């Protein structure tokens, strides 16, 4: 697709405000794009009221049933008293369509992200994740099924190899490194039962948490799906030298609500490899979106790919250090 033909090019400020006003709100023409790459998210000013957040889903990423499953999960968590940001229900609906875009509206939350590595914050984050997992312990979201880690690694790496982004000089070493990671990941994952898969946030880094007056609220369940519990914990481990202290706080907070199988800690290595590879494939897949060349101007430089390969090799060489 030519970047000029990308569907988000038709998402003008007037389109955003028309969509919000179609739900009964009166916009005051103050519109601010927020930091979201996958979707388009805006703070929309409302006359004589607090601003709202309007999220426009990327066309052709999720189908209606998958988006609605996310909304249903959020509404159920919120109804159970879990601190999550849920879409506003209007006339019995949370998902709306305007032109070719599906969108949702939510209330704006004030606050800031937790501090990376702050042990008190990690304890609270563990509590929040534990409460989410406890509330959803019996859920099975068929619209967002578990996809094996190996399958995700293979699909993403094969996509990277099918593009022209990876320099030819690095091709053979990249293939070898991916094969090494797949072998290590397969050996690790074979020790785990898929029956332990459960509902997870799926992308629970600290930017998806708002801290306000001591209360943490979980945001952006766009990647929610079935997976392993440790997936929602490991991204808060920011310093390998402090991993034991950080894990201790996360798990202690988590277990106030939900027991944690520490055997899952061995999955952190495959999950780190998966996220690294998927992130690079994601940029490549979205390159036709005109926002991405602006956001990642270094992506086409050989230095980016040398660093990416080096990161993968470091993951391979340090395998097992997280547990």
Short mmCIF file of C-alpha atoms in Angstrom, two decimals:
data_model
loop_
_atom_site.label_atom_id
_atom_site.label_comp_id
_atom_site.label_asym_id
_atom_site.label_seq_id
_atom_site.Cartn_x
_atom_site.Cartn_y
_atom_site.Cartn_z
CA UNK A 1 0.00 0.00 0.00
CA UNK A 2 1.25 3.47 -0.87
CA UNK A 3 1.53 5.64 2.24
CA UNK A 4 -0.68 8.21 0.54
CA UNK A 5 -3.46 5.63 0.42
CA UNK A 6 -3.29 4.66 4.08
CA UNK A 7 -6.76 4.74 5.68
CA UNK A 8 -5.61 6.93 8.57
CA UNK A 9 -5.05 9.71 6.05
CA UNK A 10 -8.83 10.18 6.02
CA UNK A 11 -8.99 10.49 9.81
CA UNK A 12 -9.06 14.29 9.85
CA UNK A 13 -9.79 16.44 12.92
CA UNK A 14 -13.30 17.03 11.58
CA UNK A 15 -13.82 13.28 11.24
CA UNK A 16 -12.71 12.69 14.83
CA UNK A 17 -15.02 15.39 16.19
CA UNK A 18 -17.93 14.26 14.02
CA UNK A 19 -17.54 10.74 15.39
CA UNK A 20 -17.55 11.95 19.00
CA UNK A 21 -20.49 14.28 18.43
CA UNK A 22 -22.43 11.43 16.83
CA UNK A 23 -22.46 9.88 20.31
CA UNK A 24 -24.17 12.91 21.84
CA UNK A 25 -21.22 15.03 22.96
CA UNK A 26 -20.53 18.62 21.91
CA UNK A 27 -16.87 19.20 20.99
CA UNK A 28 -15.16 22.51 21.73
CA UNK A 29 -12.58 22.10 18.91
CA UNK A 30 -9.67 21.33 21.25
CA UNK A 31 -8.17 18.17 19.84
CA UNK A 32 -4.83 16.65 20.90
CA UNK A 33 -3.29 13.49 19.39
CA UNK A 34 -1.92 11.18 22.09
CA UNK A 35 1.07 8.88 22.02
CA UNK A 36 -0.28 5.81 20.24
CA UNK A 37 1.39 4.13 17.27
CA UNK A 38 -0.83 1.15 16.55
CA UNK A 39 -4.15 2.98 16.76
CA UNK A 40 -5.00 6.67 16.68
CA UNK A 41 -6.00 8.13 20.03
CA UNK A 42 -7.11 11.70 20.71
CA UNK A 43 -8.00 13.84 23.66
CA UNK A 44 -11.18 15.60 22.61
CA UNK A 45 -12.36 18.75 24.36
CA UNK A 46 -16.03 18.77 25.34
CA UNK A 47 -17.97 21.97 25.99
CA UNK A 48 -18.49 22.65 29.71
CA UNK A 49 -17.26 19.14 30.59
CA UNK A 50 -14.02 17.26 31.10
CA UNK A 51 -12.29 16.12 27.91
CA UNK A 52 -12.79 12.59 26.58
CA UNK A 53 -10.43 10.08 24.99
CA UNK A 54 -11.41 8.77 21.55
CA UNK A 55 -9.64 5.65 20.27
CA UNK A 56 -9.86 4.81 16.56
CA UNK A 57 -8.85 1.22 15.90
CA UNK A 58 -6.42 0.46 13.11
CA UNK A 59 -8.47 -0.81 10.15
CA UNK A 60 -8.18 -4.54 9.40
CA UNK A 61 -6.24 -5.40 12.55
CA UNK A 62 -9.02 -6.70 14.80
CA UNK A 63 -12.50 -7.76 13.74
CA UNK A 64 -15.64 -6.55 15.52
CA UNK A 65 -15.86 -9.64 17.72
CA UNK A 66 -12.25 -9.29 18.87
CA UNK A 67 -12.65 -5.62 19.75
CA UNK A 68 -15.90 -6.31 21.54
CA UNK A 69 -14.21 -9.09 23.52
CA UNK A 70 -11.71 -6.50 24.76
CA UNK A 71 -14.53 -4.16 25.75
CA UNK A 72 -16.49 -6.91 27.48
CA UNK A 73 -13.41 -7.89 29.48
CA UNK A 74 -12.83 -4.29 30.56
CA UNK A 75 -16.46 -3.76 31.54
CA UNK A 76 -16.42 -7.00 33.56
CA UNK A 77 -13.19 -6.05 35.34
CA UNK A 78 -14.51 -2.58 36.11
CA UNK A 79 -17.81 -4.00 37.39
CA UNK A 80 -15.80 -6.21 39.77
CA UNK A 81 -14.03 -3.18 41.20
CA UNK A 82 -10.71 -3.59 39.37
CA UNK A 83 -9.01 -0.30 38.49
CA UNK A 84 -9.05 -0.35 34.68
CA UNK A 85 -9.97 2.24 32.10
CA UNK A 86 -13.09 0.97 30.35
CA UNK A 87 -14.97 2.38 27.36
CA UNK A 88 -18.10 4.42 27.96
CA UNK A 89 -21.35 2.58 27.28
CA UNK A 90 -23.84 4.63 25.27
CA UNK A 91 -27.29 3.21 24.54
CA UNK A 92 -26.03 -0.26 25.41
CA UNK A 93 -22.97 -0.10 23.13
CA UNK A 94 -19.26 0.53 23.66
CA UNK A 95 -18.03 0.06 20.07
CA UNK A 96 -19.09 2.46 17.36
CA UNK A 97 -18.41 3.03 13.68
CA UNK A 98 -17.91 6.26 11.79
CA UNK A 99 -17.03 6.05 8.11
CA UNK A 100 -14.56 3.13 7.89
CA UNK A 101 -13.35 3.43 11.47
CA UNK A 102 -14.37 1.52 14.57
CA UNK A 103 -13.87 3.59 17.68
CA UNK A 104 -14.52 3.81 21.41
CA UNK A 105 -14.76 6.68 23.87
CA UNK A 106 -13.51 6.72 27.45
CA UNK A 107 -13.04 9.22 30.25
CA UNK A 108 -9.67 10.92 30.58
CA UNK A 109 -7.61 9.81 33.57
CA UNK A 110 -5.19 12.15 35.28
CA UNK A 111 -1.83 10.98 36.59
CA UNK A 112 1.55 9.70 35.48
CA UNK A 113 3.27 6.40 34.78
CA UNK A 114 4.89 4.53 37.69
CA UNK A 115 8.60 5.03 38.19
CA UNK A 116 10.75 2.35 36.56
CA UNK A 117 12.44 0.15 39.15
CA UNK A 118 10.67 1.76 42.12
CA UNK A 119 10.13 -1.17 44.49
CA UNK A 120 7.04 0.31 46.12
CA UNK A 121 5.52 0.87 42.70
CA UNK A 122 6.43 -2.66 41.64
CA UNK A 123 4.59 -4.04 44.66
CA UNK A 124 1.48 -2.06 43.64
CA UNK A 125 1.84 -3.15 40.02
CA UNK A 126 1.99 -6.76 41.22
CA UNK A 127 -1.21 -6.18 43.19
CA UNK A 128 -2.95 -4.67 40.15
CA UNK A 129 -1.93 -7.56 37.89
CA UNK A 130 -2.89 -10.07 40.56
CA UNK A 131 -6.33 -8.50 40.95
CA UNK A 132 -6.87 -8.57 37.17
CA UNK A 133 -5.78 -12.20 36.98
CA UNK A 134 -7.86 -13.23 40.01
CA UNK A 135 -11.00 -11.63 38.61
CA UNK A 136 -10.47 -13.23 35.18
CA UNK A 137 -9.16 -16.60 36.42
CA UNK A 138 -12.05 -18.57 34.89
CA UNK A 139 -12.26 -16.66 31.63
CA UNK A 140 -11.66 -18.21 28.24
CA UNK A 141 -11.68 -15.57 25.51
CA UNK A 142 -12.16 -17.51 22.28
CA UNK A 143 -11.87 -14.34 20.19
CA UNK A 144 -8.34 -13.78 21.55
CA UNK A 145 -6.85 -17.29 21.70
CA UNK A 146 -3.37 -18.24 22.84
CA UNK A 147 -0.81 -18.22 20.03
CA UNK A 148 2.30 -20.28 20.89
CA UNK A 149 5.45 -18.23 21.40
CA UNK A 150 7.37 -20.28 18.85
CA UNK A 151 4.71 -19.66 16.22
CA UNK A 152 4.85 -15.93 16.84
CA UNK A 153 8.66 -15.88 16.62
CA UNK A 154 8.66 -17.88 13.39
CA UNK A 155 5.98 -15.76 11.74
CA UNK A 156 7.62 -12.46 12.67
CA UNK A 157 11.14 -13.52 11.68
CA UNK A 158 9.91 -14.94 8.38
CA UNK A 159 8.20 -11.65 7.64
CA UNK A 160 11.41 -9.74 8.35
CA UNK A 161 13.30 -12.05 6.01
CA UNK A 162 10.70 -11.47 3.28
CA UNK A 163 11.31 -7.71 3.29
CA UNK A 164 14.19 -5.66 1.95
CA UNK A 165 14.89 -3.98 5.30
CA UNK A 166 17.37 -6.55 6.61
CA UNK A 167 20.76 -5.90 4.94
CA UNK A 168 21.95 -8.85 2.86
CA UNK A 169 25.29 -8.86 4.68
CA UNK A 170 23.47 -9.72 7.93
CA UNK A 171 21.07 -12.26 6.47
CA UNK A 172 22.95 -15.48 7.27
CA UNK A 173 23.87 -14.43 10.82
CA UNK A 174 20.29 -13.36 11.45
CA UNK A 175 18.93 -16.73 10.31
CA UNK A 176 21.44 -18.57 12.50
CA UNK A 177 20.58 -16.43 15.53
CA UNK A 178 16.84 -16.93 15.03
CA UNK A 179 17.36 -20.71 14.71
CA UNK A 180 19.36 -20.70 17.95
CA UNK A 181 16.64 -18.76 19.75
CA UNK A 182 13.89 -21.02 18.45
CA UNK A 183 15.80 -24.08 19.65
CA UNK A 184 16.35 -22.61 23.12
CA UNK A 185 12.76 -21.39 23.34
CA UNK A 186 11.38 -24.77 22.26
CA UNK A 187 13.40 -26.56 24.93
CA UNK A 188 12.18 -24.11 27.56
CA UNK A 189 8.52 -24.02 26.55
CA UNK A 190 8.24 -27.82 26.37
CA UNK A 191 8.48 -27.83 30.17
CA UNK A 192 5.25 -25.84 30.50
CA UNK A 193 1.66 -26.95 30.21
CA UNK A 194 -0.55 -24.97 27.90
CA UNK A 195 -3.38 -25.66 30.36
CA UNK A 196 -1.90 -22.86 32.51
CA UNK A 197 -2.79 -20.31 29.82
CA UNK A 198 -5.23 -17.66 31.06
CA UNK A 199 -6.52 -14.17 30.26
CA UNK A 200 -3.75 -11.53 30.26
CA UNK A 201 -3.32 -7.86 29.41
CA UNK A 202 -0.65 -8.81 26.89
CA UNK A 203 1.30 -5.52 26.76
CA UNK A 204 1.53 -4.48 30.39
CA UNK A 205 4.48 -2.08 30.42
CA UNK A 206 4.45 0.90 32.78
CA UNK A 207 3.21 3.33 30.11
CA UNK A 208 -0.06 1.41 30.23
CA UNK A 209 -0.53 2.28 33.90
CA UNK A 210 -1.70 5.60 35.36
CA UNK A 211 -0.71 6.43 38.95
CA UNK A 212 -2.82 9.10 40.61
CA UNK A 213 -2.93 9.84 44.34
CA UNK A 214 -1.51 6.42 45.16
CA UNK A 215 -3.98 4.50 42.98
CA UNK A 216 -2.85 2.60 39.88
CA UNK A 217 -5.18 2.09 36.93
CA UNK A 218 -4.51 -0.23 33.99
CA UNK A 219 -4.90 1.19 30.48
CA UNK A 220 -5.00 -0.03 26.89
CA UNK A 221 -6.03 -3.69 26.73
CA UNK A 222 -5.66 -3.61 22.94
CA UNK A 223 -3.38 -6.69 23.05
CA UNK A 224 -5.35 -8.65 25.66
CA UNK A 225 -5.50 -12.37 24.94
CA UNK A 226 -4.97 -15.79 26.44
CA UNK A 227 -1.40 -16.35 27.63
CA UNK A 228 0.84 -17.09 30.59
CA UNK A 229 0.61 -14.98 33.76
CA UNK A 230 4.31 -14.10 33.67
CA UNK A 231 3.72 -12.20 30.41
CA UNK A 232 2.09 -9.40 32.39
CA UNK A 233 4.88 -9.30 34.97
CA UNK A 234 8.20 -9.54 33.16
CA UNK A 235 8.15 -6.17 31.38
CA UNK A 236 8.49 -4.45 34.75
CA UNK A 237 11.91 -6.05 35.30
CA UNK A 238 14.08 -3.16 34.22
CA UNK A 239 17.48 -4.05 35.67
CA UNK A 240 19.07 -7.52 35.51
CA UNK A 241 21.27 -6.59 38.48
CA UNK A 242 18.16 -5.90 40.57
CA UNK A 243 16.01 -8.69 39.18
CA UNK A 244 15.63 -10.60 42.44
CA UNK A 245 14.45 -7.56 44.38
CA UNK A 246 12.14 -6.47 41.57
CA UNK A 247 10.67 -9.94 41.13
CA UNK A 248 10.19 -10.28 44.87
CA UNK A 249 8.11 -7.10 45.04
CA UNK A 250 6.05 -7.95 41.94
CA UNK A 251 5.28 -11.48 43.11
CA UNK A 252 4.59 -10.46 46.71
CA UNK A 253 2.04 -7.91 45.53
CA UNK A 254 0.61 -10.33 42.97
CA UNK A 255 0.07 -13.07 45.53
CA UNK A 256 -2.15 -10.85 47.64
CA UNK A 257 -4.76 -11.74 45.04
CA UNK A 258 -3.52 -14.69 43.01
CA UNK A 259 -1.00 -17.49 43.45
CA UNK A 260 1.95 -17.40 41.05
CA UNK A 261 3.67 -20.46 39.62
CA UNK A 262 7.36 -19.51 39.84
CA UNK A 263 8.18 -22.14 37.22
CA UNK A 264 6.84 -19.64 34.69
CA UNK A 265 9.91 -17.44 35.30
CA UNK A 266 11.81 -19.60 32.82
CA UNK A 267 9.43 -18.27 30.13
CA UNK A 268 10.87 -14.76 30.49
CA UNK A 269 13.71 -15.55 28.07
CA UNK A 270 11.42 -16.77 25.25
CA UNK A 271 9.12 -13.82 25.89
CA UNK A 272 11.98 -11.32 25.68
CA UNK A 273 13.10 -12.87 22.39
CA UNK A 274 9.54 -12.87 21.09
CA UNK A 275 8.93 -9.22 21.93
CA UNK A 276 12.22 -8.09 20.40
CA UNK A 277 11.55 -9.87 17.11
CA UNK A 278 7.87 -8.94 16.98
CA UNK A 279 8.65 -5.29 17.62
CA UNK A 280 10.95 -5.10 14.61
CA UNK A 281 8.50 -7.01 12.42
CA UNK A 282 5.73 -4.68 13.59
CA UNK A 283 7.63 -1.60 12.38
CA UNK A 284 8.29 -3.30 9.03
CA UNK A 285 4.62 -4.27 8.66
CA UNK A 286 3.46 -0.74 9.45
CA UNK A 287 5.98 1.05 7.24
CA UNK A 288 3.25 2.06 4.77
CA UNK A 289 1.61 4.02 7.60
CA UNK A 290 2.99 7.55 7.00
CA UNK A 291 3.50 8.01 10.75
CA UNK A 292 6.05 5.21 11.00
CA UNK A 293 8.89 6.55 8.80
CA UNK A 294 8.64 9.75 10.85
CA UNK A 295 8.67 7.89 14.16
CA UNK A 296 11.45 5.45 13.21
CA UNK A 297 13.70 7.26 10.71
CA UNK A 298 16.66 5.05 11.73
CA UNK A 299 14.84 1.84 10.78
CA UNK A 300 16.28 1.66 7.26
CA UNK A 301 19.87 2.26 8.38
CA UNK A 302 22.29 -0.65 8.66
CA UNK A 303 23.14 0.45 12.20
CA UNK A 304 19.59 -0.34 13.34
CA UNK A 305 19.84 -3.88 12.02
CA UNK A 306 23.29 -4.43 13.44
CA UNK A 307 21.96 -3.39 16.83
CA UNK A 308 18.87 -5.58 16.43
CA UNK A 309 21.04 -8.61 15.63
CA UNK A 310 23.35 -7.80 18.53
CA UNK A 311 20.35 -7.58 20.89
CA UNK A 312 19.13 -11.00 19.76
CA UNK A 313 22.56 -12.50 20.26
CA UNK A 314 22.75 -11.03 23.76
CA UNK A 315 19.37 -12.59 24.56
CA UNK A 316 20.68 -15.94 23.33
CA UNK A 317 23.97 -15.67 25.24
CA UNK A 318 22.36 -14.62 28.54
CA UNK A 319 19.59 -17.24 28.39
CA UNK A 320 18.58 -18.38 31.87
CA UNK A 321 19.75 -15.32 33.80
CA UNK A 322 16.26 -14.19 34.77
CA UNK A 323 15.51 -17.14 37.06
#
